[in-house]
Amino acid sequence: MIRSKFLLLFLLPGIYISAQHQFQINDGSDHYNVKINVENCDKEECQGNATIDLYDKKTSKLFQTLKSDNLNFYLNENQSRQSISSSYIMSKVRDI
């Protein structure tokens, strides 16, 4: 019984993490790589709670984490959910 409760503590966070969708941007900056974890995605749009982690390219260490309660962005047919180009995100930021 104690073992099953102990295992449950490790499994529940894994279920939460796997429900997130992750994107990586490596060409957006000379100094930082970016990982975006967002709550909900479908074929064209991602939205919801999100974290944006900035990693220093020289050291690969986490530099800063930004959080949003309602991040929203769109994908086109040439983009996958795992990799999104910085030029696409920047073009959407300029459209706002």
PDB file of N, CA, C and O in Angstrom, residues 9-73:
ATOM      1  N   LEU A   9       2.719   9.419  -6.399  1.00  0.00           N
ATOM      2  CA  LEU A   9       3.295  10.759  -6.303  1.00  0.00           C
ATOM      3  C   LEU A   9       4.178  11.088  -7.502  1.00  0.00           C
ATOM      4  O   LEU A   9       4.266  12.233  -7.922  1.00  0.00           O
ATOM      5  N   PHE A  10       4.823  10.077  -8.076  1.00  0.00           N
ATOM      6  CA  PHE A  10       5.677  10.305  -9.243  1.00  0.00           C
ATOM      7  C   PHE A  10       4.907  10.237 -10.549  1.00  0.00           C
ATOM      8  O   PHE A  10       5.279  10.872 -11.523  1.00  0.00           O
ATOM      9  N   LEU A  11       3.843   9.495 -10.597  1.00  0.00           N
ATOM     10  CA  LEU A  11       3.080   9.335 -11.831  1.00  0.00           C
ATOM     11  C   LEU A  11       2.173  10.522 -12.126  1.00  0.00           C
ATOM     12  O   LEU A  11       2.028  10.908 -13.273  1.00  0.00           O
ATOM     13  N   LEU A  12       1.565  11.116 -11.119  1.00  0.00           N
ATOM     14  CA  LEU A  12       0.640  12.221 -11.349  1.00  0.00           C
ATOM     15  C   LEU A  12       1.302  13.420 -12.027  1.00  0.00           C
ATOM     16  O   LEU A  12       0.754  13.951 -12.989  1.00  0.00           O
ATOM     17  N   PRO A  13       2.466  13.884 -11.590  1.00  0.00           N
ATOM     18  CA  PRO A  13       3.101  14.990 -12.312  1.00  0.00           C
ATOM     19  C   PRO A  13       3.436  14.619 -13.759  1.00  0.00           C
ATOM     20  O   PRO A  13       3.356  15.448 -14.652  1.00  0.00           O
ATOM     21  N   GLY A  14       3.776  13.374 -14.008  1.00  0.00           N
ATOM     22  CA  GLY A  14       4.069  12.928 -15.372  1.00  0.00           C
ATOM     23  C   GLY A  14       2.864  13.017 -16.272  1.00  0.00           C
ATOM     24  O   GLY A  14       2.961  13.371 -17.438  1.00  0.00           O
ATOM     25  N   ILE A  15       1.691  12.720 -15.733  1.00  0.00           N
ATOM     26  CA  ILE A  15       0.455  12.836 -16.513  1.00  0.00           C
ATOM     27  C   ILE A  15       0.202  14.291 -16.857  1.00  0.00           C
ATOM     28  O   ILE A  15      -0.148  14.634 -17.974  1.00  0.00           O
ATOM     29  N   TYR A  16       0.399  15.187 -15.902  1.00  0.00           N
ATOM     30  CA  TYR A  16       0.209  16.614 -16.147  1.00  0.00           C
ATOM     31  C   TYR A  16       1.182  17.128 -17.195  1.00  0.00           C
ATOM     32  O   TYR A  16       0.800  17.828 -18.122  1.00  0.00           O
ATOM     33  N   ILE A  17       2.438  16.755 -17.078  1.00  0.00           N
ATOM     34  CA  ILE A  17       3.455  17.221 -18.023  1.00  0.00           C
ATOM     35  C   ILE A  17       3.180  16.708 -19.425  1.00  0.00           C
ATOM     36  O   ILE A  17       3.326  17.419 -20.401  1.00  0.00           O
ATOM     37  N   SER A  18       2.749  15.465 -19.561  1.00  0.00           N
ATOM     38  CA  SER A  18       2.517  14.913 -20.890  1.00  0.00           C
ATOM     39  C   SER A  18       1.313  15.558 -21.571  1.00  0.00           C
ATOM     40  O   SER A  18       1.167  15.475 -22.772  1.00  0.00           O
ATOM     41  N   ALA A  19       0.444  16.206 -20.813  1.00  0.00           N
ATOM     42  CA  ALA A  19      -0.713  16.873 -21.400  1.00  0.00           C
ATOM     43  C   ALA A  19      -0.327  18.211 -22.023  1.00  0.00           C
ATOM     44  O   ALA A  19      -1.109  18.799 -22.745  1.00  0.00           O
ATOM     45  N   GLN A  20       0.854  18.685 -21.750  1.00  0.00           N
ATOM     46  CA  GLN A  20       1.334  19.946 -22.294  1.00  0.00           C
ATOM     47  C   GLN A  20       1.923  19.713 -23.687  1.00  0.00           C
ATOM     48  O   GLN A  20       2.355  18.623 -24.013  1.00  0.00           O
ATOM     49  N   HIS A  21       1.956  20.767 -24.487  1.00  0.00           N
ATOM     50  CA  HIS A  21       2.567  20.712 -25.815  1.00  0.00           C
ATOM     51  C   HIS A  21       3.813  21.580 -25.776  1.00  0.00           C
ATOM     52  O   HIS A  21       3.778  22.712 -25.297  1.00  0.00           O
ATOM     53  N   GLN A  22       4.922  21.045 -26.282  1.00  0.00           N
ATOM     54  CA  GLN A  22       6.191  21.761 -26.192  1.00  0.00           C
ATOM     55  C   GLN A  22       6.681  22.181 -27.567  1.00  0.00           C
ATOM     56  O   GLN A  22       6.608  21.419 -28.527  1.00  0.00           O
ATOM     57  N   PHE A  23       7.194  23.401 -27.630  1.00  0.00           N
ATOM     58  CA  PHE A  23       7.796  23.955 -28.835  1.00  0.00           C
ATOM     59  C   PHE A  23       9.189  24.424 -28.480  1.00  0.00           C
ATOM     60  O   PHE A  23       9.432  24.858 -27.365  1.00  0.00           O
ATOM     61  N   GLN A  24      10.077  24.366 -29.460  1.00  0.00           N
ATOM     62  CA  GLN A  24      11.443  24.811 -29.234  1.00  0.00           C
ATOM     63  C   GLN A  24      11.833  25.781 -30.333  1.00  0.00           C
ATOM     64  O   GLN A  24      11.589  25.519 -31.518  1.00  0.00           O
ATOM     65  N   ILE A  25      12.455  26.883 -29.946  1.00  0.00           N
ATOM     66  CA  ILE A  25      12.933  27.894 -30.898  1.00  0.00           C
ATOM     67  C   ILE A  25      14.427  28.051 -30.676  1.00  0.00           C
ATOM     68  O   ILE A  25      14.859  28.488 -29.615  1.00  0.00           O
ATOM     69  N   ASN A  26      15.212  27.684 -31.687  1.00  0.00           N
ATOM     70  CA  ASN A  26      16.666  27.792 -31.580  1.00  0.00           C
ATOM     71  C   ASN A  26      17.248  28.877 -32.475  1.00  0.00           C
ATOM     72  O   ASN A  26      18.427  29.178 -32.371  1.00  0.00           O
ATOM     73  N   ASP A  27      16.443  29.451 -33.354  1.00  0.00           N
ATOM     74  CA  ASP A  27      16.961  30.445 -34.295  1.00  0.00           C
ATOM     75  C   ASP A  27      16.419  31.851 -34.034  1.00  0.00           C
ATOM     76  O   ASP A  27      16.532  32.721 -34.866  1.00  0.00           O
ATOM     77  N   GLY A  28      15.856  32.084 -32.858  1.00  0.00           N
ATOM     78  CA  GLY A  28      15.228  33.376 -32.573  1.00  0.00           C
ATOM     79  C   GLY A  28      16.162  34.410 -31.989  1.00  0.00           C
ATOM     80  O   GLY A  28      15.857  35.591 -31.994  1.00  0.00           O
ATOM     81  N   SER A  29      17.319  33.986 -31.499  1.00  0.00           N
ATOM     82  CA  SER A  29      18.237  34.897 -30.828  1.00  0.00           C
ATOM     83  C   SER A  29      19.652  34.353 -30.945  1.00  0.00           C
ATOM     84  O   SER A  29      19.856  33.142 -31.013  1.00  0.00           O
ATOM     85  N   ASP A  30      20.611  35.264 -30.935  1.00  0.00           N
ATOM     86  CA  ASP A  30      22.010  34.845 -30.910  1.00  0.00           C
ATOM     87  C   ASP A  30      22.420  34.362 -29.520  1.00  0.00           C
ATOM     88  O   ASP A  30      23.412  33.661 -29.374  1.00  0.00           O
ATOM     89  N   HIS A  31      21.647  34.736 -28.500  1.00  0.00           N
ATOM     90  CA  HIS A  31      22.047  34.468 -27.120  1.00  0.00           C
ATOM     91  C   HIS A  31      21.204  33.405 -26.411  1.00  0.00           C
ATOM     92  O   HIS A  31      21.675  32.815 -25.445  1.00  0.00           O
ATOM     93  N   TYR A  32      19.962  33.187 -26.867  1.00  0.00           N
ATOM     94  CA  TYR A  32      19.060  32.313 -26.119  1.00  0.00           C
ATOM     95  C   TYR A  32      18.335  31.314 -27.017  1.00  0.00           C
ATOM     96  O   TYR A  32      17.996  31.624 -28.153  1.00  0.00           O
ATOM     97  N   ASN A  33      18.086  30.137 -26.459  1.00  0.00           N
ATOM     98  CA  ASN A  33      17.149  29.170 -27.025  1.00  0.00           C
ATOM     99  C   ASN A  33      15.883  29.255 -26.186  1.00  0.00           C
ATOM    100  O   ASN A  33      15.934  29.608 -25.003  1.00  0.00           O
ATOM    101  N   VAL A  34      14.747  28.921 -26.784  1.00  0.00           N
ATOM    102  CA  VAL A  34      13.465  29.067 -26.107  1.00  0.00           C
ATOM    103  C   VAL A  34      12.709  27.752 -26.134  1.00  0.00           C
ATOM    104  O   VAL A  34      12.673  27.068 -27.167  1.00  0.00           O
ATOM    105  N   LYS A  35      12.106  27.404 -24.999  1.00  0.00           N
ATOM    106  CA  LYS A  35      11.176  26.278 -24.927  1.00  0.00           C
ATOM    107  C   LYS A  35       9.848  26.814 -24.426  1.00  0.00           C
ATOM    108  O   LYS A  35       9.794  27.489 -23.400  1.00  0.00           O
ATOM    109  N   ILE A  36       8.795  26.524 -25.182  1.00  0.00           N
ATOM    110  CA  ILE A  36       7.453  26.960 -24.824  1.00  0.00           C
ATOM    111  C   ILE A  36       6.624  25.722 -24.509  1.00  0.00           C
ATOM    112  O   ILE A  36       6.553  24.804 -25.320  1.00  0.00           O
ATOM    113  N   ASN A  37       6.027  25.692 -23.349  1.00  0.00           N
ATOM    114  CA  ASN A  37       5.081  24.646 -22.977  1.00  0.00           C
ATOM    115  C   ASN A  37       3.714  25.304 -22.855  1.00  0.00           C
ATOM    116  O   ASN A  37       3.543  26.239 -22.077  1.00  0.00           O
ATOM    117  N   VAL A  38       2.763  24.819 -23.654  1.00  0.00           N
ATOM    118  CA  VAL A  38       1.420  25.396 -23.653  1.00  0.00           C
ATOM    119  C   VAL A  38       0.400  24.287 -23.411  1.00  0.00           C
ATOM    120  O   VAL A  38       0.598  23.142 -23.812  1.00  0.00           O
ATOM    121  N   GLU A  39      -0.684  24.636 -22.756  1.00  0.00           N
ATOM    122  CA  GLU A  39      -1.662  23.667 -22.274  1.00  0.00           C
ATOM    123  C   GLU A  39      -2.438  22.958 -23.384  1.00  0.00           C
ATOM    124  O   GLU A  39      -2.580  21.739 -23.363  1.00  0.00           O
ATOM    125  N   ASN A  40      -2.978  23.693 -24.344  1.00  0.00           N
ATOM    126  CA  ASN A  40      -3.871  23.115 -25.352  1.00  0.00           C
ATOM    127  C   ASN A  40      -3.420  23.457 -26.763  1.00  0.00           C
ATOM    128  O   ASN A  40      -3.089  24.610 -27.039  1.00  0.00           O
ATOM    129  N   CYS A  41      -3.456  22.466 -27.652  1.00  0.00           N
ATOM    130  CA  CYS A  41      -3.178  22.699 -29.067  1.00  0.00           C
ATOM    131  C   CYS A  41      -4.124  21.849 -29.907  1.00  0.00           C
ATOM    132  O   CYS A  41      -4.453  20.720 -29.537  1.00  0.00           O
ATOM    133  N   ASP A  42      -4.524  22.408 -31.030  1.00  0.00           N
ATOM    134  CA  ASP A  42      -5.199  21.612 -32.043  1.00  0.00           C
ATOM    135  C   ASP A  42      -4.400  21.776 -33.330  1.00  0.00           C
ATOM    136  O   ASP A  42      -3.239  22.158 -33.282  1.00  0.00           O
ATOM    137  N   LYS A  43      -4.968  21.521 -34.474  1.00  0.00           N
ATOM    138  CA  LYS A  43      -4.208  21.581 -35.733  1.00  0.00           C
ATOM    139  C   LYS A  43      -3.687  22.973 -36.054  1.00  0.00           C
ATOM    140  O   LYS A  43      -2.642  23.123 -36.658  1.00  0.00           O
ATOM    141  N   GLU A  44      -4.430  24.014 -35.676  1.00  0.00           N
ATOM    142  CA  GLU A  44      -4.072  25.364 -36.098  1.00  0.00           C
ATOM    143  C   GLU A  44      -3.742  26.333 -34.971  1.00  0.00           C
ATOM    144  O   GLU A  44      -3.157  27.380 -35.220  1.00  0.00           O
ATOM    145  N   GLU A  45      -4.136  26.029 -33.750  1.00  0.00           N
ATOM    146  CA  GLU A  45      -4.024  27.015 -32.679  1.00  0.00           C
ATOM    147  C   GLU A  45      -3.559  26.369 -31.376  1.00  0.00           C
ATOM    148  O   GLU A  45      -3.936  25.255 -31.050  1.00  0.00           O
ATOM    149  N   CYS A  46      -2.743  27.120 -30.639  1.00  0.00           N
ATOM    150  CA  CYS A  46      -2.341  26.717 -29.293  1.00  0.00           C
ATOM    151  C   CYS A  46      -2.745  27.837 -28.343  1.00  0.00           C
ATOM    152  O   CYS A  46      -2.623  29.015 -28.677  1.00  0.00           O
ATOM    153  N   GLN A  47      -3.207  27.430 -27.144  1.00  0.00           N
ATOM    154  CA  GLN A  47      -3.665  28.443 -26.191  1.00  0.00           C
ATOM    155  C   GLN A  47      -3.710  27.881 -24.784  1.00  0.00           C
ATOM    156  O   GLN A  47      -3.627  26.680 -24.585  1.00  0.00           O
ATOM    157  N   GLY A  48      -3.824  28.788 -23.822  1.00  0.00           N
ATOM    158  CA  GLY A  48      -3.989  28.397 -22.431  1.00  0.00           C
ATOM    159  C   GLY A  48      -2.772  28.725 -21.583  1.00  0.00           C
ATOM    160  O   GLY A  48      -1.907  29.511 -21.968  1.00  0.00           O
ATOM    161  N   ASN A  49      -2.721  28.113 -20.406  1.00  0.00           N
ATOM    162  CA  ASN A  49      -1.596  28.309 -19.499  1.00  0.00           C
ATOM    163  C   ASN A  49      -0.303  27.903 -20.194  1.00  0.00           C
ATOM    164  O   ASN A  49      -0.271  26.884 -20.879  1.00  0.00           O
ATOM    165  N   ALA A  50       0.735  28.697 -19.992  1.00  0.00           N
ATOM    166  CA  ALA A  50       1.989  28.406 -20.683  1.00  0.00           C
ATOM    167  C   ALA A  50       3.172  28.891 -19.865  1.00  0.00           C
ATOM    168  O   ALA A  50       3.062  29.817 -19.061  1.00  0.00           O
ATOM    169  N   THR A  51       4.300  28.236 -20.097  1.00  0.00           N
ATOM    170  CA  THR A  51       5.575  28.714 -19.588  1.00  0.00           C
ATOM    171  C   THR A  51       6.532  28.854 -20.760  1.00  0.00           C
ATOM    172  O   THR A  51       6.508  28.049 -21.690  1.00  0.00           O
ATOM    173  N   ILE A  52       7.345  29.884 -20.691  1.00  0.00           N
ATOM    174  CA  ILE A  52       8.350  30.145 -21.714  1.00  0.00           C
ATOM    175  C   ILE A  52       9.687  30.186 -21.001  1.00  0.00           C
ATOM    176  O   ILE A  52       9.922  31.043 -20.147  1.00  0.00           O
ATOM    177  N   ASP A  53      10.554  29.226 -21.329  1.00  0.00           N
ATOM    178  CA  ASP A  53      11.869  29.144 -20.700  1.00  0.00           C
ATOM    179  C   ASP A  53      12.934  29.626 -21.669  1.00  0.00           C
ATOM    180  O   ASP A  53      12.988  29.170 -22.821  1.00  0.00           O
ATOM    181  N   LEU A  54      13.769  30.545 -21.206  1.00  0.00           N
ATOM    182  CA  LEU A  54      14.895  31.047 -21.984  1.00  0.00           C
ATOM    183  C   LEU A  54      16.165  30.387 -21.477  1.00  0.00           C
ATOM    184  O   LEU A  54      16.449  30.425 -20.277  1.00  0.00           O
ATOM    185  N   TYR A  55      16.929  29.775 -22.381  1.00  0.00           N
ATOM    186  CA  TYR A  55      18.186  29.102 -22.037  1.00  0.00           C
ATOM    187  C   TYR A  55      19.346  29.818 -22.687  1.00  0.00           C
ATOM    188  O   TYR A  55      19.305  30.133 -23.885  1.00  0.00           O
ATOM    189  N   ASP A  56      20.388  30.081 -21.925  1.00  0.00           N
ATOM    190  CA  ASP A  56      21.600  30.692 -22.438  1.00  0.00           C
ATOM    191  C   ASP A  56      22.269  29.731 -23.414  1.00  0.00           C
ATOM    192  O   ASP A  56      22.505  28.569 -23.080  1.00  0.00           O
ATOM    193  N   LYS A  57      22.558  30.194 -24.629  1.00  0.00           N
ATOM    194  CA  LYS A  57      23.168  29.319 -25.646  1.00  0.00           C
ATOM    195  C   LYS A  57      24.588  28.899 -25.276  1.00  0.00           C
ATOM    196  O   LYS A  57      25.012  27.802 -25.615  1.00  0.00           O
ATOM    197  N   LYS A  58      25.327  29.755 -24.591  1.00  0.00           N
ATOM    198  CA  LYS A  58      26.713  29.422 -24.247  1.00  0.00           C
ATOM    199  C   LYS A  58      26.796  28.372 -23.146  1.00  0.00           C
ATOM    200  O   LYS A  58      27.623  27.473 -23.202  1.00  0.00           O
ATOM    201  N   THR A  59      25.938  28.491 -22.129  1.00  0.00           N
ATOM    202  CA  THR A  59      26.029  27.598 -20.974  1.00  0.00           C
ATOM    203  C   THR A  59      24.952  26.519 -20.952  1.00  0.00           C
ATOM    204  O   THR A  59      25.042  25.586 -20.161  1.00  0.00           O
ATOM    205  N   SER A  60      23.919  26.673 -21.769  1.00  0.00           N
ATOM    206  CA  SER A  60      22.739  25.782 -21.790  1.00  0.00           C
ATOM    207  C   SER A  60      21.971  25.809 -20.473  1.00  0.00           C
ATOM    208  O   SER A  60      21.142  24.944 -20.223  1.00  0.00           O
ATOM    209  N   LYS A  61      22.216  26.801 -19.638  1.00  0.00           N
ATOM    210  CA  LYS A  61      21.513  26.911 -18.365  1.00  0.00           C
ATOM    211  C   LYS A  61      20.269  27.781 -18.517  1.00  0.00           C
ATOM    212  O   LYS A  61      20.243  28.716 -19.319  1.00  0.00           O
ATOM    213  N   LEU A  62      19.258  27.466 -17.709  1.00  0.00           N
ATOM    214  CA  LEU A  62      18.030  28.252 -17.698  1.00  0.00           C
ATOM    215  C   LEU A  62      18.351  29.678 -17.269  1.00  0.00           C
ATOM    216  O   LEU A  62      18.962  29.906 -16.225  1.00  0.00           O
ATOM    217  N   PHE A  63      17.946  30.646 -18.084  1.00  0.00           N
ATOM    218  CA  PHE A  63      18.199  32.051 -17.795  1.00  0.00           C
ATOM    219  C   PHE A  63      16.985  32.706 -17.132  1.00  0.00           C
ATOM    220  O   PHE A  63      17.102  33.421 -16.155  1.00  0.00           O
ATOM    221  N   GLN A  64      15.786  32.448 -17.699  1.00  0.00           N
ATOM    222  CA  GLN A  64      14.580  33.083 -17.185  1.00  0.00           C
ATOM    223  C   GLN A  64      13.365  32.262 -17.581  1.00  0.00           C
ATOM    224  O   GLN A  64      13.334  31.653 -18.648  1.00  0.00           O
ATOM    225  N   THR A  65      12.337  32.272 -16.723  1.00  0.00           N
ATOM    226  CA  THR A  65      11.064  31.622 -17.023  1.00  0.00           C
ATOM    227  C   THR A  65       9.964  32.669 -16.979  1.00  0.00           C
ATOM    228  O   THR A  65       9.870  33.439 -16.021  1.00  0.00           O
ATOM    229  N   LEU A  66       9.168  32.686 -18.043  1.00  0.00           N
ATOM    230  CA  LEU A  66       8.021  33.581 -18.121  1.00  0.00           C
ATOM    231  C   LEU A  66       6.762  32.722 -18.088  1.00  0.00           C
ATOM    232  O   LEU A  66       6.734  31.635 -18.664  1.00  0.00           O
ATOM    233  N   LYS A  67       5.708  33.203 -17.438  1.00  0.00           N
ATOM    234  CA  LYS A  67       4.461  32.449 -17.348  1.00  0.00           C
ATOM    235  C   LYS A  67       3.311  33.288 -17.865  1.00  0.00           C
ATOM    236  O   LYS A  67       3.287  34.503 -17.674  1.00  0.00           O
ATOM    237  N   SER A  68       2.356  32.609 -18.509  1.00  0.00           N
ATOM    238  CA  SER A  68       1.171  33.271 -19.033  1.00  0.00           C
ATOM    239  C   SER A  68      -0.057  32.443 -18.692  1.00  0.00           C
ATOM    240  O   SER A  68      -0.050  31.219 -18.827  1.00  0.00           O
ATOM    241  N   ASP A  69      -1.118  33.110 -18.276  1.00  0.00           N
ATOM    242  CA  ASP A  69      -2.382  32.431 -18.013  1.00  0.00           C
ATOM    243  C   ASP A  69      -3.150  32.146 -19.295  1.00  0.00           C
ATOM    244  O   ASP A  69      -4.025  31.285 -19.313  1.00  0.00           O
ATOM    245  N   ASN A  70      -2.852  32.886 -20.370  1.00  0.00           N
ATOM    246  CA  ASN A  70      -3.607  32.703 -21.607  1.00  0.00           C
ATOM    247  C   ASN A  70      -2.761  33.070 -22.823  1.00  0.00           C
ATOM    248  O   ASN A  70      -3.059  34.030 -23.532  1.00  0.00           O
ATOM    249  N   LEU A  71      -1.723  32.302 -23.072  1.00  0.00           N
ATOM    250  CA  LEU A  71      -0.925  32.481 -24.277  1.00  0.00           C
ATOM    251  C   LEU A  71      -1.724  31.937 -25.454  1.00  0.00           C
ATOM    252  O   LEU A  71      -2.428  30.933 -25.337  1.00  0.00           O
ATOM    253  N   ASN A  72      -1.649  32.594 -26.595  1.00  0.00           N
ATOM    254  CA  ASN A  72      -2.394  32.160 -27.774  1.00  0.00           C
ATOM    255  C   ASN A  72      -1.550  32.411 -29.013  1.00  0.00           C
ATOM    256  O   ASN A  72      -1.042  33.510 -29.204  1.00  0.00           O
ATOM    257  N   PHE A  73      -1.379  31.391 -29.857  1.00  0.00           N
ATOM    258  CA  PHE A  73      -0.711  31.567 -31.143  1.00  0.00           C
ATOM    259  C   PHE A  73      -1.232  30.537 -32.129  1.00  0.00           C
ATOM    260  O   PHE A  73      -1.804  29.523 -31.754  1.00  0.00           O
TER     261      PHE A  73
END
